Amino acid sequence: MFDLVGKRYLFILISLIVIVPGTISLIFKGLNVGIDFVGGTNVEYRPEKPVTIPEMTALVAQFKLEDLQIVTGDNPQLPAKDTIWIRFNAHIDSNVQKAITSDLQAKYGTQLTINYDNLILQPVTGHGVPSTVTVATVTKFNGGVTPNVSDVQATLGSLPPTSDPTKGPPTSTSTPTASATASATAAAKSTPKASPTATSTSAVKASGTPATGTGTPSVAVTPTVTPATQPNPANIPVHVVDVTQGTTTQTVTLLTRSVLNSNTLLQMQAHFINSGIYMQQLVTALVSGSVASETTRNAVLAVLAASVLIVLYISFAFRKVDRPWRYGTSAIIALLHDVLVVLGVFSILGWLIGFQIDALFITALLTVVGFSVHDTIVVFDRIRENMQRRTSETFDQVVNASLVQTMARSLNTSLTVIFTLSALTLFGGATIRPFTLALLIGIVSGTYSSIFNASMILVIWDKGELGLGRFRGDRTPDKRDKREERELTRTRG
């Protein structure tokens, strides 16, 4: 039989060799966290044609996005040719937009979605002054219907003229209306009412009351001026300048700590088109700093809560064993080993190759915690059974026998998962790679710690090594070992 327990310090030394570099990196470098933890913007695009990460990096370089990470993917659920970009010659108003939407939906169905963006673009000739024009993005064509560029151009061949939306709503006439009504009858409409017996009082009474006359001239001047409305006639011709159809199912996701508002996103769209490529903006997610800090806090609380519940559960499950809390504590130490291994590796990868972690990383970490404890409990349960059967053996001999008996089962279970995760990490998409890599590292570490760490800690604790002897509860008042007590019980039994 292999003497695994006898090499317990070798196994613990191997764990320390793995943990220490990562822990140092974690302390001094930390983790390269994504926008889920620090805030920022997540924008997903569908380009008209395939674009590489270096090309996309060059496209957005002028916007100086902080801690930019670009992830390319593929979404076949959005057919390549089902996105159409239509560029017009002018900045069109709402009336023309309604006409365009009506014409396209009449041909392709009312499910069609048309989004209008007003962008400052260079002339298609490449010469001239940039101007604001409207670009329409058309999506959600009927299934089985592939739009054709020439059909779209023919459908929009005759469009009504537009007004200038920057001047307000369109006006029906360009003649200003102004009216000034002056009702002034200062002299003409003076209606003196003089009585024939009117008397004029020449002296002013001491009371200070002025003399009043019966003649009351009235002057009423009421000017009413209607301000002239700025003329904005719909007399600007509108026609299609360019129709572009998508050719790829590729998606490009930008992850940045910079906060991108709607104006910045429109500027980026304009820059893409001026650079020769159309981009459909699929998803925009803005994570504020408060939400990010809440995510971090909840992640820490989730791991702590899981650890406490694990200790309580193992202590309850092993309540018939002497000092059951030792089993729970040993399982938590092994669990912390696995968590430190994963965090350390990702810390090193973060400053080495820019690997970022997101909210899925917490999911992977909790999954690793559960898997690690699952394997540990299997070994502990076999130790509990063998302690009742092998009453003539010492505790470390019981642990060694239990490890040998359960090792094949633990390795077989873990290897099936490891093979699957390796395939997902190597051949899966870049979006899920941090998640699958965290699972892969954690499960390898969890398998090792369940066999070579958790049980070894129990033995070290039992033997009182490394200063743990004062916590031992395995000796009788007359200093007999548990093995001697079990033998005495068996012989008397």
Coordinates of C-alpha atoms in Angstrom, one line a residue:
M1 CA 0.0 0.0 0.0
F2 CA 1.2 3.5 -0.8
D3 CA 2.3 5.5 2.2
L4 CA 0.7 8.8 1.2
V5 CA 0.3 10.1 4.7
G6 CA 4.0 9.6 5.3
K7 CA 4.8 12.1 2.6
R8 CA 2.3 14.7 3.9
Y9 CA 4.8 17.5 4.2
L10 CA 6.0 17.0 0.6
F11 CA 2.4 17.4 -0.6
I12 CA 2.0 20.5 1.5
L13 CA 5.3 21.9 0.2
I14 CA 4.1 21.5 -3.4
S15 CA 0.9 23.4 -2.5
L16 CA 3.0 26.2 -1.0
I17 CA 5.2 26.4 -4.1
V18 CA 2.1 26.9 -6.2
I19 CA 0.3 29.3 -3.9
V20 CA 3.1 31.6 -2.8
P21 CA 3.9 33.2 -6.2
G22 CA 0.2 33.8 -7.0
T23 CA -0.4 35.2 -3.5
I24 CA 2.6 37.7 -3.9
S25 CA 1.2 38.7 -7.3
L26 CA -2.3 39.1 -5.7
I27 CA -0.9 41.4 -2.9
F28 CA 1.2 43.6 -5.0
K29 CA -0.5 43.5 -8.4
G30 CA -4.1 42.6 -7.6
L31 CA -6.5 41.3 -10.2
N32 CA -7.2 42.8 -13.6
V33 CA -10.9 43.2 -13.0
G34 CA -13.4 44.1 -15.7
I35 CA -16.2 46.7 -15.8
D36 CA -18.4 44.5 -13.7
F37 CA -16.2 45.4 -10.7
V38 CA -15.0 48.9 -11.5
G39 CA -17.6 50.3 -13.8
G40 CA -17.4 51.2 -17.5
T41 CA -19.1 50.4 -20.8
N42 CA -19.7 47.3 -22.8
V43 CA -20.6 47.8 -26.5
E44 CA -21.2 45.0 -29.0
Y45 CA -21.1 45.6 -32.7
R46 CA -21.9 43.7 -35.9
P47 CA -19.5 44.8 -38.6
E48 CA -20.5 44.7 -42.3
K49 CA -17.4 42.7 -43.0
P50 CA -14.9 40.7 -40.9
V51 CA -12.5 42.8 -38.8
T52 CA -9.5 41.7 -36.8
I53 CA -8.7 42.8 -33.3
P54 CA -5.7 44.9 -34.4
E55 CA -7.8 46.6 -37.0
M56 CA -10.5 47.3 -34.5
T57 CA -7.9 48.6 -32.0
A58 CA -6.7 51.0 -34.7
L59 CA -10.2 52.2 -35.5
V60 CA -11.0 53.2 -31.9
A61 CA -7.5 54.4 -31.0
Q62 CA -8.4 58.1 -31.4
F63 CA -11.1 57.8 -28.7
K64 CA -8.4 56.8 -26.0
L65 CA -10.6 54.2 -24.3
E66 CA -9.3 53.3 -20.9
D67 CA -8.2 49.7 -20.3
L68 CA -9.7 48.6 -23.6
Q69 CA -10.4 44.9 -24.2
I70 CA -11.7 43.8 -27.6
V71 CA -13.4 40.4 -27.9
T72 CA -14.5 39.0 -31.3
G73 CA -17.2 36.3 -31.5
D74 CA -19.7 34.8 -33.9
N75 CA -23.5 35.0 -33.8
P76 CA -25.1 32.9 -36.5
Q77 CA -28.5 33.7 -35.2
L78 CA -28.2 37.0 -36.9
P79 CA -27.8 36.1 -40.6
A80 CA -25.0 38.0 -42.3
K81 CA -27.1 39.5 -45.1
D82 CA -30.0 40.5 -42.9
T83 CA -28.5 43.9 -42.0
I84 CA -28.7 46.7 -44.5
W85 CA -27.1 50.2 -44.1
I86 CA -28.7 53.0 -46.1
R87 CA -26.9 56.4 -46.4
F88 CA -28.8 59.4 -47.5
N89 CA -27.6 62.7 -49.0
A90 CA -29.1 64.9 -46.3
H91 CA -30.2 65.2 -42.7
I92 CA -33.8 64.1 -43.1
D93 CA -36.8 65.1 -40.9
S94 CA -39.4 62.9 -39.3
N95 CA -41.8 63.1 -42.2
V96 CA -39.3 61.6 -44.6
Q97 CA -38.3 59.0 -42.0
K98 CA -42.0 57.9 -41.8
A99 CA -42.1 57.7 -45.6
I100 CA -39.0 55.6 -45.7
T101 CA -40.2 53.3 -43.0
S102 CA -43.6 52.9 -44.7
D103 CA -42.1 52.1 -48.1
L104 CA -39.7 49.5 -46.7
Q105 CA -42.3 47.8 -44.4
A106 CA -44.7 47.7 -47.4
K107 CA -42.2 45.6 -49.3
Y108 CA -40.5 43.5 -46.6
G109 CA -43.2 43.3 -43.8
T110 CA -44.2 45.3 -40.7
Q111 CA -41.7 43.4 -38.5
L112 CA -38.9 45.3 -40.2
T113 CA -36.9 47.5 -37.8
I114 CA -35.3 50.8 -39.1
N115 CA -33.0 52.8 -36.8
Y116 CA -32.0 56.3 -37.9
D117 CA -28.7 58.0 -36.9
N118 CA -27.7 61.5 -37.8
L119 CA -23.9 61.5 -38.3
I120 CA -21.3 64.0 -39.4
L121 CA -19.7 62.2 -42.4
Q122 CA -17.2 63.0 -45.1
P123 CA -18.6 63.1 -48.7
V124 CA -18.4 59.7 -50.4
T125 CA -16.1 61.2 -53.0
G126 CA -13.6 61.9 -50.2
H127 CA -13.4 65.6 -51.0
G128 CA -15.3 68.4 -49.5
V129 CA -16.6 69.6 -46.2
P130 CA -18.1 67.1 -43.7
S131 CA -21.9 67.4 -43.2
T132 CA -24.6 65.9 -41.2
V133 CA -26.5 63.2 -43.0
T134 CA -28.8 60.4 -42.0
V135 CA -27.8 56.7 -42.0
A136 CA -30.6 54.1 -41.6
T137 CA -29.8 50.6 -40.2
V138 CA -32.4 48.1 -41.4
T139 CA -32.8 44.7 -39.6
K140 CA -35.3 41.9 -38.9
F141 CA -36.2 40.8 -42.4
N142 CA -38.6 37.9 -42.7
G143 CA -37.1 34.5 -42.3
G144 CA -36.1 33.0 -45.7
V145 CA -36.1 36.5 -47.3
T146 CA -32.7 37.7 -48.3
P147 CA -32.8 41.4 -49.1
N148 CA -31.2 42.7 -52.3
V149 CA -29.3 46.0 -52.5
S150 CA -30.9 46.9 -55.9
D151 CA -34.4 46.2 -54.6
V152 CA -33.8 48.5 -51.6
Q153 CA -32.6 51.2 -53.9
A154 CA -35.5 50.8 -56.2
T155 CA -38.0 50.9 -53.3
L156 CA -36.5 54.2 -52.1
G157 CA -36.1 55.6 -55.6
S158 CA -38.6 58.4 -55.1
L159 CA -38.5 60.1 -51.7
P160 CA -40.2 63.3 -50.6
P161 CA -38.1 66.4 -50.0
T162 CA -37.1 67.2 -46.4
S163 CA -36.9 70.3 -44.3
D164 CA -33.9 71.2 -42.2
P165 CA -34.5 69.5 -38.8
T166 CA -32.0 71.9 -37.1
K167 CA -34.5 74.8 -37.8
G168 CA -37.5 73.1 -36.2
P169 CA -40.6 71.6 -37.7
P170 CA -41.2 72.2 -41.4
T171 CA -43.4 75.1 -42.5
S172 CA -45.9 74.9 -45.3
T173 CA -45.1 78.4 -46.7
S174 CA -42.0 80.6 -46.7
T175 CA -44.0 83.9 -46.4
P176 CA -43.8 85.4 -43.0
T177 CA -47.0 86.6 -41.4
A178 CA -46.9 89.7 -39.4
S179 CA -49.9 91.8 -38.3
A180 CA -49.9 95.0 -36.4
T181 CA -53.2 96.2 -35.2
A182 CA -53.2 99.6 -33.9
S183 CA -56.3 100.8 -32.4
A184 CA -55.4 104.3 -31.7
T185 CA -58.0 107.0 -31.4
A186 CA -56.0 109.5 -29.5
A187 CA -57.5 112.5 -31.2
A188 CA -60.3 111.0 -33.3
K189 CA -61.8 109.0 -30.5
S190 CA -61.8 111.7 -27.9
T191 CA -65.3 111.9 -26.7
P192 CA -65.7 114.8 -24.5
K193 CA -68.9 114.8 -22.7
A194 CA -69.5 118.5 -21.8
S195 CA -72.6 119.4 -20.0
P196 CA -74.1 122.8 -20.9
T197 CA -74.3 123.7 -17.3
A198 CA -70.8 122.6 -16.5
T199 CA -69.0 124.9 -14.2
S200 CA -65.3 125.4 -14.1
T201 CA -63.9 125.8 -10.6
S202 CA -61.0 128.1 -10.6
A203 CA -60.1 127.8 -7.0
V204 CA -58.7 124.7 -5.4
K205 CA -60.4 123.7 -2.2
A206 CA -58.4 123.3 0.9
S207 CA -59.0 119.7 1.0
G208 CA -56.6 119.1 -1.9
T209 CA -59.2 117.5 -4.2
P210 CA -58.5 118.5 -7.8
A211 CA -61.2 119.9 -9.9
T212 CA -62.8 117.4 -12.1
G213 CA -64.3 118.0 -15.5
T214 CA -67.0 116.0 -17.2
G215 CA -65.1 115.9 -20.4
T216 CA -63.0 112.6 -20.5
P217 CA -60.8 112.1 -23.6
S218 CA -59.9 108.4 -24.0
V219 CA -56.8 107.2 -25.9
A220 CA -56.6 103.4 -26.6
V221 CA -53.5 102.1 -28.4
T222 CA -53.3 98.2 -28.7
P223 CA -50.4 97.1 -30.9
T224 CA -50.6 93.3 -31.7
V225 CA -47.5 92.0 -33.4
T226 CA -47.2 88.3 -34.4
P227 CA -43.4 87.4 -34.6
A228 CA -42.3 86.0 -37.9
T229 CA -41.7 82.2 -37.9
Q230 CA -38.3 81.1 -39.3
P231 CA -39.0 79.6 -42.7
N232 CA -38.2 75.9 -43.0
P233 CA -39.8 74.7 -46.1
A234 CA -39.5 71.0 -47.1
N235 CA -37.6 71.8 -50.3
I236 CA -34.3 69.8 -49.8
P237 CA -34.2 66.9 -52.2
V238 CA -33.6 63.5 -50.7
H239 CA -32.0 60.5 -52.4
V240 CA -30.0 57.4 -51.5
V241 CA -26.3 57.8 -51.7
D242 CA -25.2 54.3 -50.7
V243 CA -26.7 50.9 -49.7
T244 CA -24.4 48.4 -48.0
Q245 CA -25.3 44.8 -47.1
G246 CA -23.6 42.8 -44.3
T247 CA -21.4 39.9 -45.2
T248 CA -20.5 38.3 -41.8
T249 CA -22.0 37.0 -38.6
Q250 CA -19.0 38.2 -36.6
T251 CA -19.5 40.3 -33.5
V252 CA -17.0 42.7 -31.9
T253 CA -17.3 43.6 -28.2
L254 CA -15.6 46.6 -26.7
L255 CA -15.0 46.5 -22.9
T256 CA -13.6 49.7 -21.5
R257 CA -13.6 51.5 -18.2
S258 CA -14.4 54.7 -20.0
V259 CA -18.0 55.9 -19.8
L260 CA -19.4 56.2 -23.4
N261 CA -22.4 58.4 -23.7
S262 CA -24.7 58.6 -26.7
N263 CA -22.8 61.5 -28.3
T264 CA -19.5 59.5 -28.1
L265 CA -21.2 56.4 -29.6
L266 CA -22.5 58.5 -32.5
Q267 CA -19.0 59.9 -33.1
M268 CA -17.6 56.4 -33.1
Q269 CA -20.2 55.3 -35.6
A270 CA -19.4 58.3 -37.9
H271 CA -15.6 57.5 -37.6
F272 CA -16.2 53.9 -38.5
I273 CA -18.1 54.9 -41.7
N274 CA -15.5 57.5 -42.6
S275 CA -12.9 54.8 -42.2
G276 CA -14.8 52.6 -44.7
I277 CA -16.8 50.1 -42.5
Y278 CA -20.4 50.2 -41.3
M279 CA -21.1 48.9 -37.7
Q280 CA -24.4 47.9 -36.3
Q281 CA -24.6 48.6 -32.6
L282 CA -26.2 45.6 -31.0
V283 CA -25.9 46.0 -27.3
T284 CA -24.7 48.8 -25.0
A285 CA -24.4 48.3 -21.3
L286 CA -23.2 50.9 -18.9
V287 CA -22.1 49.8 -15.5
S288 CA -21.8 52.6 -12.9
G289 CA -19.2 52.7 -10.1
S290 CA -21.9 52.1 -7.4
V291 CA -23.2 49.0 -9.2
A292 CA -19.6 47.7 -9.6
S293 CA -18.8 48.2 -5.9
E294 CA -22.0 46.4 -5.0
T295 CA -21.0 43.5 -7.2
T296 CA -17.6 43.2 -5.5
R297 CA -19.1 43.3 -2.1
N298 CA -21.7 40.7 -3.0
A299 CA -19.0 38.4 -4.4
V300 CA -17.0 38.5 -1.2
L301 CA -20.1 37.9 0.9
A302 CA -21.1 35.0 -1.3
V303 CA -17.7 33.2 -0.8
L304 CA -17.8 33.9 3.0
A305 CA -21.4 32.7 3.3
A306 CA -20.6 29.5 1.4
S307 CA -17.6 28.8 3.6
V308 CA -19.6 29.2 6.8
L309 CA -22.4 27.0 5.6
I310 CA -19.9 24.3 4.6
V311 CA -18.4 24.3 8.0
L312 CA -21.8 24.0 9.6
Y313 CA -22.9 21.2 7.3
I314 CA -19.8 19.1 7.6
S315 CA -19.8 19.5 11.4
F316 CA -23.4 18.3 11.4
A317 CA -22.8 15.4 9.0
F318 CA -19.8 14.2 11.1
R319 CA -21.4 14.9 14.4
K320 CA -20.9 11.3 15.6
V321 CA -17.2 11.6 15.1
D322 CA -15.0 13.0 17.8
R323 CA -14.3 16.7 17.2
P324 CA -16.4 17.0 14.1
W325 CA -15.5 20.7 13.6
R326 CA -12.0 19.6 12.7
Y327 CA -13.3 18.0 9.6
G328 CA -15.1 21.2 8.6
T329 CA -12.1 23.4 9.4
S330 CA -9.8 21.1 7.3
A331 CA -12.2 21.2 4.4
I332 CA -12.3 25.0 4.6
I333 CA -8.5 25.2 4.6
A334 CA -8.4 23.0 1.5
L335 CA -11.1 25.2 0.0
L336 CA -9.0 28.3 0.6
H337 CA -6.1 26.6 -1.0
D338 CA -8.2 26.2 -4.2
V339 CA -9.5 29.8 -4.1
L340 CA -5.9 31.1 -3.7
V341 CA -4.6 29.0 -6.5
V342 CA -7.3 30.4 -8.9
L343 CA -6.9 34.0 -7.8
G344 CA -3.1 33.8 -7.9
V345 CA -3.0 32.3 -11.4
F346 CA -5.5 35.0 -12.7
S347 CA -3.5 37.7 -11.0
I348 CA -0.4 36.6 -12.8
L349 CA -2.3 36.3 -16.1
G350 CA -3.8 39.7 -15.6
W351 CA -0.5 41.7 -15.6
L352 CA 1.2 39.2 -17.9
I353 CA -1.2 39.1 -20.8
G354 CA -4.0 41.4 -19.8
F355 CA -6.5 38.7 -18.7
Q356 CA -9.6 40.3 -17.2
I357 CA -12.1 38.8 -14.9
D358 CA -15.9 39.6 -14.9
A359 CA -19.0 38.5 -13.0
L360 CA -18.8 35.0 -14.5
F361 CA -15.5 34.6 -12.6
I362 CA -17.4 34.6 -9.3
T363 CA -19.7 31.9 -10.6
A364 CA -16.6 29.8 -11.6
L365 CA -15.1 30.4 -8.1
L366 CA -18.2 29.3 -6.3
T367 CA -18.4 26.2 -8.6
V368 CA -14.8 25.3 -7.7
V369 CA -15.7 25.7 -4.0
G370 CA -18.6 23.3 -4.3
F371 CA -16.6 20.8 -6.3
S372 CA -13.6 20.9 -3.9
V373 CA -15.8 20.3 -0.9
H374 CA -17.6 17.5 -2.6
D375 CA -14.4 15.5 -3.2
T376 CA -13.2 16.3 0.3
I377 CA -16.4 15.0 1.9
V378 CA -16.1 11.7 -0.1
V379 CA -12.6 11.1 1.4
F380 CA -13.7 12.2 4.9
D381 CA -16.7 9.9 4.8
R382 CA -14.5 6.9 4.0
I383 CA -12.3 7.9 6.9
R384 CA -15.3 7.9 9.2
E385 CA -16.3 4.4 8.0
N386 CA -12.8 3.0 8.3
M387 CA -12.4 4.3 11.8
Q388 CA -15.3 2.0 12.9
R389 CA -13.9 -1.0 10.9
R390 CA -10.1 -0.7 11.4
T391 CA -10.1 -0.3 15.2
S392 CA -6.6 -1.8 15.5
E393 CA -4.9 0.8 13.3
T394 CA -3.7 4.3 14.1
F395 CA -5.5 7.3 12.8
D396 CA -2.8 8.0 10.2
Q397 CA -3.1 4.4 9.0
V398 CA -6.8 4.7 8.7
V399 CA -6.5 8.0 6.7
N400 CA -3.9 6.4 4.4
A401 CA -6.1 3.4 3.7
S402 CA -9.1 5.7 3.0
L403 CA -7.1 7.8 0.6
V404 CA -5.9 4.8 -1.4
Q405 CA -9.5 3.4 -1.5
T406 CA -11.0 6.7 -2.8
M407 CA -8.2 8.0 -5.0
A408 CA -9.3 6.1 -8.1
R409 CA -12.8 7.3 -7.8
S410 CA -11.8 10.9 -7.2
L411 CA -9.3 10.9 -10.2
N412 CA -11.8 9.3 -12.6
T413 CA -14.5 11.8 -11.7
S414 CA -12.2 14.8 -12.0
L415 CA -10.6 13.7 -15.2
T416 CA -13.9 13.5 -17.1
V417 CA -14.6 17.1 -16.1
I418 CA -11.1 18.2 -16.8
F419 CA -11.2 16.8 -20.4
T420 CA -14.5 18.6 -21.1
L421 CA -13.3 21.9 -19.7
S422 CA -10.0 21.6 -21.6
A423 CA -11.9 21.3 -24.9
L424 CA -14.1 24.2 -24.0
T425 CA -11.1 26.4 -23.1
L426 CA -9.2 25.5 -26.2
F427 CA -12.0 25.5 -28.8
G428 CA -14.7 27.5 -27.2
G429 CA -15.3 31.2 -27.8
A430 CA -13.2 33.9 -26.3
T431 CA -16.2 35.2 -24.3
I432 CA -16.4 32.1 -22.1
R433 CA -12.7 31.4 -21.9
P434 CA -12.0 33.2 -18.6
F435 CA -14.9 31.2 -17.1
T436 CA -13.8 27.8 -18.4
L437 CA -10.2 28.5 -17.5
A438 CA -11.1 29.4 -13.9
L439 CA -13.1 26.2 -13.6
L440 CA -10.3 24.1 -15.1
I441 CA -7.6 25.5 -12.8
G442 CA -9.9 25.2 -9.8
I443 CA -11.0 21.6 -10.4
V444 CA -7.4 20.5 -10.9
S445 CA -6.5 22.2 -7.7
G446 CA -9.6 20.9 -5.9
T447 CA -8.8 17.3 -6.8
Y448 CA -5.3 17.7 -5.5
S449 CA -6.3 19.4 -2.3
S450 CA -9.0 16.9 -1.5
I451 CA -6.6 14.0 -1.6
F452 CA -3.3 15.5 -0.6
N453 CA -4.2 18.5 1.7
A454 CA -7.4 18.1 3.6
S455 CA -6.7 14.6 4.9
M456 CA -3.1 15.5 5.7
I457 CA -4.2 18.4 7.8
L458 CA -6.4 16.0 9.8
V459 CA -3.4 13.8 10.4
I460 CA -1.1 16.7 11.4
W461 CA -3.9 17.9 13.7
D462 CA -4.3 14.4 15.2
K463 CA -0.5 14.1 15.8
G464 CA -0.2 17.5 17.3
E465 CA 2.4 18.6 14.8
L466 CA 3.2 22.2 14.0
G467 CA 2.0 23.3 17.4
L468 CA -1.5 21.9 17.1
G469 CA -1.1 19.4 19.9
R470 CA -2.9 21.6 22.3
F471 CA -6.0 21.3 20.3
R472 CA -6.0 17.5 20.3
G473 CA -9.0 15.7 21.7
D474 CA -7.8 12.2 20.8
R475 CA -6.1 11.2 24.0
T476 CA -7.8 9.7 27.1
P477 CA -7.2 11.1 30.6
D478 CA -4.4 8.4 31.1
K479 CA -2.7 9.6 27.9
R480 CA -3.6 6.5 25.9
D481 CA -4.0 6.9 22.2
K482 CA -7.3 6.5 20.3
R483 CA -6.0 3.4 18.7
E484 CA -5.3 1.8 22.2
E485 CA -8.8 2.8 23.3
R486 CA -10.4 1.3 20.2
E487 CA -8.4 -1.9 20.6
L488 CA -9.5 -2.1 24.3
T489 CA -13.1 -1.5 23.2
R490 CA -12.9 -4.3 20.6
T491 CA -11.3 -6.8 22.9
R492 CA -13.9 -6.1 25.6
G493 CA -16.7 -6.1 23.1

